[in-house]
């Protein structure tokens, strides 16, 4: 879908990144931004960030964020990715291209999203997916919201691709996980990025193949975001809420959402109190770094 660069001139855009279970971090950030009085003119999201963007766009106020927070606190991996040995056997024996169906996630979205069409959201909403064949970025600003979110969150090999208008679509994170470029193309001149970050404090790799793949993807995502922030910094005022660092929770682990929300809220509150929205910089936690006893965190800016 083509973007109208005059769609939101002079307005603030919230950009929600992907990151699996680390999407809970964005809810803590969002809560504090609203408490500060921030109100975006549009929202853009990819992958797990598309879920947050869609829920927030439906009710973009404190009450809506509270409902989104409640959802993240109650969600478990089986609510999204109900893996089973039967599913694995089907994948092998039936030559299926994905591990699980998107049925559980579709039911979750249909149960909690209060509107059906993207254009019916209270805020202008833009959801990013990826054309499976070409790798091109596809942006949905209208159409069925559940289908668009499912496409944006369809991790290749885990979920089946979603067909919309004849195109097979997969996870938006493949093409553009933190779609700052989409917000710029829409004409937003002030952008607040809510990144999920990555698990920089793990002492060993995640214990499953999917967990390792998702962790690797979040590492790639962070590098891509830094490059995008550097490139687009001259075209808009871009403020990046600092992600959690150190972080030792895998994006495949949905048992820590409570803790992630509260920790992110506390860090965002401190960042706002220190004038975070008065200066544009790239948080050091998004750049390559390691953790040692002498340097347990990486909050330096650049």
PDB file of C-alpha atoms in Angstrom:
ATOM      1  CA  UNK A   1       0.000   0.000   0.000  1.00  0.00           C
ATOM      2  CA  UNK A   2       1.380   3.425  -0.942  1.00  0.00           C
ATOM      3  CA  UNK A   3       1.801   6.025   1.767  1.00  0.00           C
ATOM      4  CA  UNK A   4       0.539   9.586   1.629  1.00  0.00           C
ATOM      5  CA  UNK A   5       3.415  11.807   2.857  1.00  0.00           C
ATOM      6  CA  UNK A   6       0.932  14.515   3.807  1.00  0.00           C
ATOM      7  CA  UNK A   7      -1.151  12.179   5.983  1.00  0.00           C
ATOM      8  CA  UNK A   8       0.142  13.391   9.342  1.00  0.00           C
ATOM      9  CA  UNK A   9       2.242  16.529   8.812  1.00  0.00           C
ATOM     10  CA  UNK A  10       3.571  18.111  11.972  1.00  0.00           C
ATOM     11  CA  UNK A  11       2.157  15.376  14.198  1.00  0.00           C
ATOM     12  CA  UNK A  12       3.791  12.997  16.610  1.00  0.00           C
ATOM     13  CA  UNK A  13       3.986   9.299  15.713  1.00  0.00           C
ATOM     14  CA  UNK A  14       4.491   6.466  18.180  1.00  0.00           C
ATOM     15  CA  UNK A  15       6.499   3.641  16.568  1.00  0.00           C
ATOM     16  CA  UNK A  16       6.238   0.207  18.194  1.00  0.00           C
ATOM     17  CA  UNK A  17       8.979  -2.345  17.524  1.00  0.00           C
ATOM     18  CA  UNK A  18       8.760  -6.122  17.408  1.00  0.00           C
ATOM     19  CA  UNK A  19      10.409  -8.439  19.894  1.00  0.00           C
ATOM     20  CA  UNK A  20       8.194 -11.362  20.897  1.00  0.00           C
ATOM     21  CA  UNK A  21       7.480 -11.429  24.617  1.00  0.00           C
ATOM     22  CA  UNK A  22       9.667  -8.326  25.024  1.00  0.00           C
ATOM     23  CA  UNK A  23       6.725  -6.426  23.569  1.00  0.00           C
ATOM     24  CA  UNK A  24       5.563  -6.229  27.197  1.00  0.00           C
ATOM     25  CA  UNK A  25       8.333  -3.686  27.735  1.00  0.00           C
ATOM     26  CA  UNK A  26       6.592  -1.281  25.367  1.00  0.00           C
ATOM     27  CA  UNK A  27       3.468  -1.331  27.536  1.00  0.00           C
ATOM     28  CA  UNK A  28       5.409  -0.002  30.524  1.00  0.00           C
ATOM     29  CA  UNK A  29       6.890   2.696  28.312  1.00  0.00           C
ATOM     30  CA  UNK A  30       3.487   3.579  26.898  1.00  0.00           C
ATOM     31  CA  UNK A  31       1.897   3.901  30.327  1.00  0.00           C
ATOM     32  CA  UNK A  32       4.471   6.472  31.417  1.00  0.00           C
ATOM     33  CA  UNK A  33       4.347   8.431  28.154  1.00  0.00           C
ATOM     34  CA  UNK A  34       0.604   8.885  28.585  1.00  0.00           C
ATOM     35  CA  UNK A  35       1.034   9.855  32.222  1.00  0.00           C
ATOM     36  CA  UNK A  36       3.424  12.532  30.966  1.00  0.00           C
ATOM     37  CA  UNK A  37       0.676  13.842  28.671  1.00  0.00           C
ATOM     38  CA  UNK A  38       2.023  12.541  25.365  1.00  0.00           C
ATOM     39  CA  UNK A  39      -0.661  11.920  22.755  1.00  0.00           C
ATOM     40  CA  UNK A  40       0.389  10.744  19.273  1.00  0.00           C
ATOM     41  CA  UNK A  41      -1.278  11.708  16.024  1.00  0.00           C
ATOM     42  CA  UNK A  42      -0.728   8.231  14.569  1.00  0.00           C
ATOM     43  CA  UNK A  43       0.795   4.898  15.507  1.00  0.00           C
ATOM     44  CA  UNK A  44       2.935   2.491  13.502  1.00  0.00           C
ATOM     45  CA  UNK A  45       3.833  -1.063  14.489  1.00  0.00           C
ATOM     46  CA  UNK A  46       5.494  -4.235  13.274  1.00  0.00           C
ATOM     47  CA  UNK A  47       5.392  -7.801  14.602  1.00  0.00           C
ATOM     48  CA  UNK A  48       4.682  -7.776  18.352  1.00  0.00           C
ATOM     49  CA  UNK A  49       4.663  -3.995  18.044  1.00  0.00           C
ATOM     50  CA  UNK A  50       1.740  -4.285  15.634  1.00  0.00           C
ATOM     51  CA  UNK A  51      -0.273  -5.957  18.400  1.00  0.00           C
ATOM     52  CA  UNK A  52       0.499  -3.104  20.790  1.00  0.00           C
ATOM     53  CA  UNK A  53      -0.152  -0.456  18.145  1.00  0.00           C
ATOM     54  CA  UNK A  54      -3.504  -1.993  17.178  1.00  0.00           C
ATOM     55  CA  UNK A  55      -4.725  -2.269  20.764  1.00  0.00           C
ATOM     56  CA  UNK A  56      -3.607   1.254  21.642  1.00  0.00           C
ATOM     57  CA  UNK A  57      -5.093   2.754  18.462  1.00  0.00           C
ATOM     58  CA  UNK A  58      -8.465   1.287  19.440  1.00  0.00           C
ATOM     59  CA  UNK A  59      -8.525   3.103  22.773  1.00  0.00           C
ATOM     60  CA  UNK A  60      -5.626   5.588  22.945  1.00  0.00           C
ATOM     61  CA  UNK A  61      -6.005   6.644  26.563  1.00  0.00           C
ATOM     62  CA  UNK A  62      -5.006   5.574  30.067  1.00  0.00           C
ATOM     63  CA  UNK A  63      -7.895   3.121  30.244  1.00  0.00           C
ATOM     64  CA  UNK A  64      -6.894   1.506  26.977  1.00  0.00           C
ATOM     65  CA  UNK A  65      -3.305   1.105  28.126  1.00  0.00           C
ATOM     66  CA  UNK A  66      -4.528  -0.451  31.372  1.00  0.00           C
ATOM     67  CA  UNK A  67      -6.473  -3.033  29.367  1.00  0.00           C
ATOM     68  CA  UNK A  68      -3.450  -3.753  27.179  1.00  0.00           C
ATOM     69  CA  UNK A  69      -1.323  -4.110  30.297  1.00  0.00           C
ATOM     70  CA  UNK A  70      -3.810  -6.562  31.782  1.00  0.00           C
ATOM     71  CA  UNK A  71      -3.663  -8.627  28.604  1.00  0.00           C
ATOM     72  CA  UNK A  72       0.133  -8.835  28.644  1.00  0.00           C
ATOM     73  CA  UNK A  73       0.148  -9.761  32.320  1.00  0.00           C
ATOM     74  CA  UNK A  74      -2.207 -12.688  31.689  1.00  0.00           C
ATOM     75  CA  UNK A  75      -0.792 -13.981  28.416  1.00  0.00           C
ATOM     76  CA  UNK A  76       1.285 -17.153  28.198  1.00  0.00           C
ATOM     77  CA  UNK A  77       3.192 -18.659  25.307  1.00  0.00           C
ATOM     78  CA  UNK A  78       0.492 -21.267  24.755  1.00  0.00           C
ATOM     79  CA  UNK A  79      -1.972 -18.435  24.094  1.00  0.00           C
ATOM     80  CA  UNK A  80       0.105 -17.440  21.069  1.00  0.00           C
ATOM     81  CA  UNK A  81       2.308 -20.389  20.115  1.00  0.00           C
ATOM     82  CA  UNK A  82       0.628 -23.620  21.277  1.00  0.00           C
ATOM     83  CA  UNK A  83       3.435 -26.010  20.346  1.00  0.00           C
ATOM     84  CA  UNK A  84       2.856 -29.759  20.606  1.00  0.00           C
ATOM     85  CA  UNK A  85       4.557 -32.952  19.514  1.00  0.00           C
ATOM     86  CA  UNK A  86       1.568 -33.561  17.231  1.00  0.00           C
ATOM     87  CA  UNK A  87       2.183 -30.246  15.505  1.00  0.00           C
ATOM     88  CA  UNK A  88       5.861 -31.078  15.057  1.00  0.00           C
ATOM     89  CA  UNK A  89       4.989 -34.489  13.613  1.00  0.00           C
ATOM     90  CA  UNK A  90       2.538 -32.897  11.193  1.00  0.00           C
ATOM     91  CA  UNK A  91       5.213 -30.490  10.068  1.00  0.00           C
ATOM     92  CA  UNK A  92       7.567 -33.396   9.356  1.00  0.00           C
ATOM     93  CA  UNK A  93       5.153 -35.982   7.977  1.00  0.00           C
ATOM     94  CA  UNK A  94       2.905 -33.638   6.002  1.00  0.00           C
ATOM     95  CA  UNK A  95       5.748 -31.440   4.780  1.00  0.00           C
ATOM     96  CA  UNK A  96       4.075 -28.462   6.449  1.00  0.00           C
ATOM     97  CA  UNK A  97       6.034 -25.190   6.350  1.00  0.00           C
ATOM     98  CA  UNK A  98       5.141 -23.985   9.852  1.00  0.00           C
ATOM     99  CA  UNK A  99       5.102 -25.299  13.399  1.00  0.00           C
ATOM    100  CA  UNK A 100       1.766 -23.955  14.616  1.00  0.00           C
ATOM    101  CA  UNK A 101      -1.411 -22.533  13.187  1.00  0.00           C
ATOM    102  CA  UNK A 102      -2.312 -18.905  13.914  1.00  0.00           C
ATOM    103  CA  UNK A 103      -5.684 -19.977  15.347  1.00  0.00           C
ATOM    104  CA  UNK A 104      -4.866 -19.203  18.989  1.00  0.00           C
ATOM    105  CA  UNK A 105      -3.457 -15.771  18.199  1.00  0.00           C
ATOM    106  CA  UNK A 106      -6.404 -14.984  15.922  1.00  0.00           C
ATOM    107  CA  UNK A 107      -8.849 -15.874  18.713  1.00  0.00           C
ATOM    108  CA  UNK A 108      -6.917 -13.686  21.147  1.00  0.00           C
ATOM    109  CA  UNK A 109      -7.011 -10.716  18.786  1.00  0.00           C
ATOM    110  CA  UNK A 110     -10.668 -11.144  17.870  1.00  0.00           C
ATOM    111  CA  UNK A 111     -11.605 -11.376  21.535  1.00  0.00           C
ATOM    112  CA  UNK A 112      -9.858  -8.205  22.630  1.00  0.00           C
ATOM    113  CA  UNK A 113      -9.785  -5.843  19.645  1.00  0.00           C
ATOM    114  CA  UNK A 114     -12.971  -3.772  19.673  1.00  0.00           C
ATOM    115  CA  UNK A 115     -12.990  -2.803  15.995  1.00  0.00           C
ATOM    116  CA  UNK A 116     -12.679  -4.757  12.754  1.00  0.00           C
ATOM    117  CA  UNK A 117     -11.356  -2.289  10.197  1.00  0.00           C
ATOM    118  CA  UNK A 118      -8.027  -0.505  10.598  1.00  0.00           C
ATOM    119  CA  UNK A 119      -9.593   2.747   9.439  1.00  0.00           C
ATOM    120  CA  UNK A 120     -12.142   2.526  12.267  1.00  0.00           C
ATOM    121  CA  UNK A 121      -9.476   2.830  14.975  1.00  0.00           C
ATOM    122  CA  UNK A 122      -9.615   5.924  17.161  1.00  0.00           C
ATOM    123  CA  UNK A 123      -6.092   6.825  15.998  1.00  0.00           C
ATOM    124  CA  UNK A 124      -4.672   6.471  12.477  1.00  0.00           C
ATOM    125  CA  UNK A 125      -3.016   3.051  12.510  1.00  0.00           C
ATOM    126  CA  UNK A 126      -0.355   1.670  10.160  1.00  0.00           C
ATOM    127  CA  UNK A 127       0.727  -1.973  10.346  1.00  0.00           C
ATOM    128  CA  UNK A 128       3.860  -3.278   8.656  1.00  0.00           C
ATOM    129  CA  UNK A 129       4.162  -6.753   7.121  1.00  0.00           C
ATOM    130  CA  UNK A 130       6.564  -8.330   4.618  1.00  0.00           C
ATOM    131  CA  UNK A 131       5.829  -9.786   1.195  1.00  0.00           C
ATOM    132  CA  UNK A 132       7.071 -13.357   1.542  1.00  0.00           C
ATOM    133  CA  UNK A 133       8.283 -13.645  -2.058  1.00  0.00           C
ATOM    134  CA  UNK A 134       9.870 -10.263  -2.715  1.00  0.00           C
ATOM    135  CA  UNK A 135      10.789  -9.224   0.831  1.00  0.00           C
ATOM    136  CA  UNK A 136       9.142  -5.869   0.195  1.00  0.00           C
ATOM    137  CA  UNK A 137       7.624  -3.912   3.048  1.00  0.00           C
ATOM    138  CA  UNK A 138       3.817  -3.798   2.960  1.00  0.00           C
ATOM    139  CA  UNK A 139       1.993  -1.150   5.012  1.00  0.00           C
ATOM    140  CA  UNK A 140      -1.668  -1.537   5.908  1.00  0.00           C
ATOM    141  CA  UNK A 141      -3.576   1.639   6.742  1.00  0.00           C
ATOM    142  CA  UNK A 142      -6.991   0.139   6.013  1.00  0.00           C
ATOM    143  CA  UNK A 143      -8.586  -3.287   5.813  1.00  0.00           C
ATOM    144  CA  UNK A 144      -9.224  -6.014   8.364  1.00  0.00           C
ATOM    145  CA  UNK A 145      -7.170  -5.268  11.458  1.00  0.00           C
ATOM    146  CA  UNK A 146      -6.892  -8.860  12.721  1.00  0.00           C
ATOM    147  CA  UNK A 147      -5.632 -10.119   9.367  1.00  0.00           C
ATOM    148  CA  UNK A 148      -3.078  -7.311   9.139  1.00  0.00           C
ATOM    149  CA  UNK A 149      -1.794  -7.937  12.668  1.00  0.00           C
ATOM    150  CA  UNK A 150      -1.607 -11.691  12.048  1.00  0.00           C
ATOM    151  CA  UNK A 151       0.442 -11.029   8.909  1.00  0.00           C
ATOM    152  CA  UNK A 152       2.720  -8.621  10.750  1.00  0.00           C
ATOM    153  CA  UNK A 153       3.324 -11.179  13.524  1.00  0.00           C
ATOM    154  CA  UNK A 154       3.658 -14.273  11.289  1.00  0.00           C
ATOM    155  CA  UNK A 155       7.174 -15.404  12.212  1.00  0.00           C
ATOM    156  CA  UNK A 156       8.420 -17.441   9.221  1.00  0.00           C
ATOM    157  CA  UNK A 157       8.557 -21.153   9.985  1.00  0.00           C
ATOM    158  CA  UNK A 158       6.570 -20.716  13.180  1.00  0.00           C
ATOM    159  CA  UNK A 159       3.265 -19.371  11.807  1.00  0.00           C
ATOM    160  CA  UNK A 160       1.856 -19.806   8.312  1.00  0.00           C
ATOM    161  CA  UNK A 161       2.004 -16.799   5.988  1.00  0.00           C
ATOM    162  CA  UNK A 162      -1.199 -14.778   5.785  1.00  0.00           C
ATOM    163  CA  UNK A 163      -2.742 -14.154   2.369  1.00  0.00           C
ATOM    164  CA  UNK A 164      -4.174 -10.663   1.850  1.00  0.00           C
ATOM    165  CA  UNK A 165      -5.187  -9.353  -1.567  1.00  0.00           C
ATOM    166  CA  UNK A 166      -3.346 -12.194  -3.275  1.00  0.00           C
ATOM    167  CA  UNK A 167      -0.049 -11.624  -1.464  1.00  0.00           C
ATOM    168  CA  UNK A 168       1.536 -14.065   0.977  1.00  0.00           C
ATOM    169  CA  UNK A 169       2.707 -12.019   3.964  1.00  0.00           C
ATOM    170  CA  UNK A 170       4.997 -12.746   6.900  1.00  0.00           C
ATOM    171  CA  UNK A 171       6.399 -10.961   9.933  1.00  0.00           C
ATOM    172  CA  UNK A 172       6.879  -7.223   9.459  1.00  0.00           C
ATOM    173  CA  UNK A 173      10.158  -7.502  11.326  1.00  0.00           C
ATOM    174  CA  UNK A 174      11.734  -9.190   8.314  1.00  0.00           C
ATOM    175  CA  UNK A 175      11.483  -6.009   6.243  1.00  0.00           C
ATOM    176  CA  UNK A 176      11.255  -3.293   8.876  1.00  0.00           C
ATOM    177  CA  UNK A 177      10.960  -4.271  12.514  1.00  0.00           C
ATOM    178  CA  UNK A 178      10.996  -0.747  13.956  1.00  0.00           C
ATOM    179  CA  UNK A 179       9.314   1.189  11.148  1.00  0.00           C
ATOM    180  CA  UNK A 180      10.687   4.666  11.714  1.00  0.00           C
ATOM    181  CA  UNK A 181      10.899   5.039   7.942  1.00  0.00           C
ATOM    182  CA  UNK A 182       7.135   4.496   7.642  1.00  0.00           C
ATOM    183  CA  UNK A 183       6.418   7.282  10.139  1.00  0.00           C
ATOM    184  CA  UNK A 184       8.750   9.591   8.218  1.00  0.00           C
ATOM    185  CA  UNK A 185       7.079   8.683   4.911  1.00  0.00           C
ATOM    186  CA  UNK A 186       3.704   9.508   6.457  1.00  0.00           C
ATOM    187  CA  UNK A 187       4.936  13.019   7.199  1.00  0.00           C
ATOM    188  CA  UNK A 188       5.393  12.762  10.957  1.00  0.00           C
ATOM    189  CA  UNK A 189       7.961  15.316  12.096  1.00  0.00           C
ATOM    190  CA  UNK A 190       8.203  14.142  15.705  1.00  0.00           C
ATOM    191  CA  UNK A 191       8.629  10.428  16.368  1.00  0.00           C
ATOM    192  CA  UNK A 192       8.753   8.573  19.668  1.00  0.00           C
ATOM    193  CA  UNK A 193      10.186   5.071  19.288  1.00  0.00           C
ATOM    194  CA  UNK A 194       9.235   2.333  21.746  1.00  0.00           C
ATOM    195  CA  UNK A 195      11.872  -0.401  21.239  1.00  0.00           C
ATOM    196  CA  UNK A 196      11.674  -3.819  22.859  1.00  0.00           C
ATOM    197  CA  UNK A 197      15.472  -4.038  22.869  1.00  0.00           C
ATOM    198  CA  UNK A 198      17.227  -7.387  23.121  1.00  0.00           C
ATOM    199  CA  UNK A 199      18.336  -9.809  25.815  1.00  0.00           C
ATOM    200  CA  UNK A 200      21.850  -8.460  26.288  1.00  0.00           C
ATOM    201  CA  UNK A 201      22.308 -10.069  29.715  1.00  0.00           C
ATOM    202  CA  UNK A 202      21.764 -13.749  28.929  1.00  0.00           C
ATOM    203  CA  UNK A 203      24.421 -16.049  30.402  1.00  0.00           C
ATOM    204  CA  UNK A 204      23.668 -18.811  27.891  1.00  0.00           C
ATOM    205  CA  UNK A 205      21.615 -19.141  24.690  1.00  0.00           C
ATOM    206  CA  UNK A 206      17.887 -19.889  24.989  1.00  0.00           C
ATOM    207  CA  UNK A 207      17.213 -23.596  25.411  1.00  0.00           C
ATOM    208  CA  UNK A 208      15.036 -24.133  22.331  1.00  0.00           C
ATOM    209  CA  UNK A 209      15.577 -23.744  18.598  1.00  0.00           C
ATOM    210  CA  UNK A 210      12.740 -21.204  18.343  1.00  0.00           C
ATOM    211  CA  UNK A 211      14.069 -19.288  21.342  1.00  0.00           C
ATOM    212  CA  UNK A 212      17.521 -19.077  19.785  1.00  0.00           C
ATOM    213  CA  UNK A 213      16.095 -17.972  16.443  1.00  0.00           C
ATOM    214  CA  UNK A 214      14.003 -15.250  18.068  1.00  0.00           C
ATOM    215  CA  UNK A 215      16.957 -14.045  20.129  1.00  0.00           C
ATOM    216  CA  UNK A 216      19.126 -13.848  17.020  1.00  0.00           C
ATOM    217  CA  UNK A 217      16.397 -11.918  15.234  1.00  0.00           C
ATOM    218  CA  UNK A 218      16.215  -9.322  18.022  1.00  0.00           C
ATOM    219  CA  UNK A 219      19.992  -8.808  17.746  1.00  0.00           C
ATOM    220  CA  UNK A 220      19.649  -8.105  14.018  1.00  0.00           C
ATOM    221  CA  UNK A 221      16.697  -5.834  14.724  1.00  0.00           C
ATOM    222  CA  UNK A 222      18.685  -3.693  17.163  1.00  0.00           C
ATOM    223  CA  UNK A 223      21.456  -3.184  14.610  1.00  0.00           C
ATOM    224  CA  UNK A 224      18.927  -2.233  11.940  1.00  0.00           C
ATOM    225  CA  UNK A 225      17.251   0.259  14.266  1.00  0.00           C
ATOM    226  CA  UNK A 226      20.526   2.025  15.060  1.00  0.00           C
ATOM    227  CA  UNK A 227      21.222   2.442  11.344  1.00  0.00           C
ATOM    228  CA  UNK A 228      17.707   3.747  10.699  1.00  0.00           C
ATOM    229  CA  UNK A 229      17.903   6.212  13.575  1.00  0.00           C
ATOM    230  CA  UNK A 230      21.182   7.580  12.268  1.00  0.00           C
ATOM    231  CA  UNK A 231      19.806   7.860   8.728  1.00  0.00           C
ATOM    232  CA  UNK A 232      16.472   9.514   9.566  1.00  0.00           C
ATOM    233  CA  UNK A 233      17.705  11.816  12.332  1.00  0.00           C
ATOM    234  CA  UNK A 234      17.906  14.732   9.884  1.00  0.00           C
ATOM    235  CA  UNK A 235      14.337  14.243   8.628  1.00  0.00           C
ATOM    236  CA  UNK A 236      12.441  14.226  11.925  1.00  0.00           C
ATOM    237  CA  UNK A 237      12.869  14.742  15.633  1.00  0.00           C
ATOM    238  CA  UNK A 238      13.282  11.179  16.879  1.00  0.00           C
ATOM    239  CA  UNK A 239      13.146  10.311  20.551  1.00  0.00           C
ATOM    240  CA  UNK A 240      13.955   6.753  21.591  1.00  0.00           C
ATOM    241  CA  UNK A 241      12.679   5.487  24.925  1.00  0.00           C
ATOM    242  CA  UNK A 242      15.642   3.556  26.359  1.00  0.00           C
ATOM    243  CA  UNK A 243      15.139  -0.220  26.418  1.00  0.00           C
ATOM    244  CA  UNK A 244      15.947  -2.325  29.455  1.00  0.00           C
ATOM    245  CA  UNK A 245      19.629  -3.030  29.994  1.00  0.00           C
ATOM    246  CA  UNK A 246      20.903  -5.422  31.172  1.00  0.00           C
ATOM    247  CA  UNK A 247      18.092  -7.756  30.143  1.00  0.00           C
ATOM    248  CA  UNK A 248      18.228 -11.506  30.697  1.00  0.00           C
ATOM    249  CA  UNK A 249      14.738 -12.483  29.448  1.00  0.00           C
ATOM    250  CA  UNK A 250      14.394 -14.330  26.144  1.00  0.00           C
ATOM    251  CA  UNK A 251      11.836 -12.983  23.638  1.00  0.00           C
ATOM    252  CA  UNK A 252      10.403 -16.518  23.739  1.00  0.00           C
ATOM    253  CA  UNK A 253       9.747 -16.363  27.513  1.00  0.00           C
ATOM    254  CA  UNK A 254       6.246 -15.103  28.343  1.00  0.00           C
ATOM    255  CA  UNK A 255       6.481 -15.742  32.091  1.00  0.00           C
ATOM    256  CA  UNK A 256       8.220 -12.456  32.912  1.00  0.00           C
ATOM    257  CA  UNK A 257       5.782  -9.946  31.407  1.00  0.00           C
ATOM    258  CA  UNK A 258       4.736  -8.510  34.791  1.00  0.00           C
ATOM    259  CA  UNK A 259       8.335  -7.792  35.693  1.00  0.00           C
ATOM    260  CA  UNK A 260       9.169  -6.364  32.268  1.00  0.00           C
ATOM    261  CA  UNK A 261       6.231  -3.942  32.349  1.00  0.00           C
ATOM    262  CA  UNK A 262       7.089  -2.570  35.789  1.00  0.00           C
ATOM    263  CA  UNK A 263      10.795  -2.321  35.134  1.00  0.00           C
ATOM    264  CA  UNK A 264      10.210  -0.543  31.824  1.00  0.00           C
ATOM    265  CA  UNK A 265       7.744   1.863  33.452  1.00  0.00           C
ATOM    266  CA  UNK A 266      10.261   2.727  36.157  1.00  0.00           C
ATOM    267  CA  UNK A 267      13.056   3.315  33.651  1.00  0.00           C
ATOM    268  CA  UNK A 268      10.826   5.378  31.349  1.00  0.00           C
ATOM    269  CA  UNK A 269       9.622   7.493  34.270  1.00  0.00           C
ATOM    270  CA  UNK A 270      13.224   8.245  35.227  1.00  0.00           C
ATOM    271  CA  UNK A 271      14.139   9.021  31.604  1.00  0.00           C
ATOM    272  CA  UNK A 272      11.233  11.445  31.274  1.00  0.00           C
ATOM    273  CA  UNK A 273      12.168  13.092  34.552  1.00  0.00           C
ATOM    274  CA  UNK A 274      15.697  13.628  33.243  1.00  0.00           C
ATOM    275  CA  UNK A 275      14.394  15.430  30.154  1.00  0.00           C
ATOM    276  CA  UNK A 276      14.421  12.470  27.763  1.00  0.00           C
ATOM    277  CA  UNK A 277      11.951  14.162  25.414  1.00  0.00           C
ATOM    278  CA  UNK A 278      14.055  17.301  25.231  1.00  0.00           C
ATOM    279  CA  UNK A 279      17.072  15.669  23.577  1.00  0.00           C
ATOM    280  CA  UNK A 280      17.421  13.245  20.712  1.00  0.00           C
ATOM    281  CA  UNK A 281      19.991  10.473  21.034  1.00  0.00           C
ATOM    282  CA  UNK A 282      20.441   6.764  20.476  1.00  0.00           C
ATOM    283  CA  UNK A 283      20.474   4.803  23.742  1.00  0.00           C
ATOM    284  CA  UNK A 284      23.682   2.872  24.235  1.00  0.00           C
ATOM    285  CA  UNK A 285      21.603  -0.194  25.091  1.00  0.00           C
ATOM    286  CA  UNK A 286      20.729  -0.526  21.391  1.00  0.00           C
ATOM    287  CA  UNK A 287      24.352  -0.585  20.284  1.00  0.00           C
ATOM    288  CA  UNK A 288      26.774  -3.499  20.456  1.00  0.00           C
ATOM    289  CA  UNK A 289      27.921  -3.947  24.042  1.00  0.00           C
ATOM    290  CA  UNK A 290      28.828  -6.481  26.685  1.00  0.00           C
ATOM    291  CA  UNK A 291      28.315  -6.615  30.430  1.00  0.00           C
ATOM    292  CA  UNK A 292      31.058  -6.909  33.008  1.00  0.00           C
ATOM    293  CA  UNK A 293      31.214  -6.403  36.754  1.00  0.00           C
ATOM    294  CA  UNK A 294      32.757  -2.981  36.154  1.00  0.00           C
ATOM    295  CA  UNK A 295      30.082  -1.987  33.629  1.00  0.00           C
ATOM    296  CA  UNK A 296      26.833  -3.747  34.555  1.00  0.00           C
ATOM    297  CA  UNK A 297      24.611  -1.481  32.415  1.00  0.00           C
ATOM    298  CA  UNK A 298      24.899   0.280  29.102  1.00  0.00           C
ATOM    299  CA  UNK A 299      22.869   3.479  29.305  1.00  0.00           C
ATOM    300  CA  UNK A 300      25.349   5.738  27.545  1.00  0.00           C
ATOM    301  CA  UNK A 301      24.021   7.801  24.664  1.00  0.00           C
ATOM    302  CA  UNK A 302      25.605   8.479  21.329  1.00  0.00           C
TER     303      UNK A 302
END
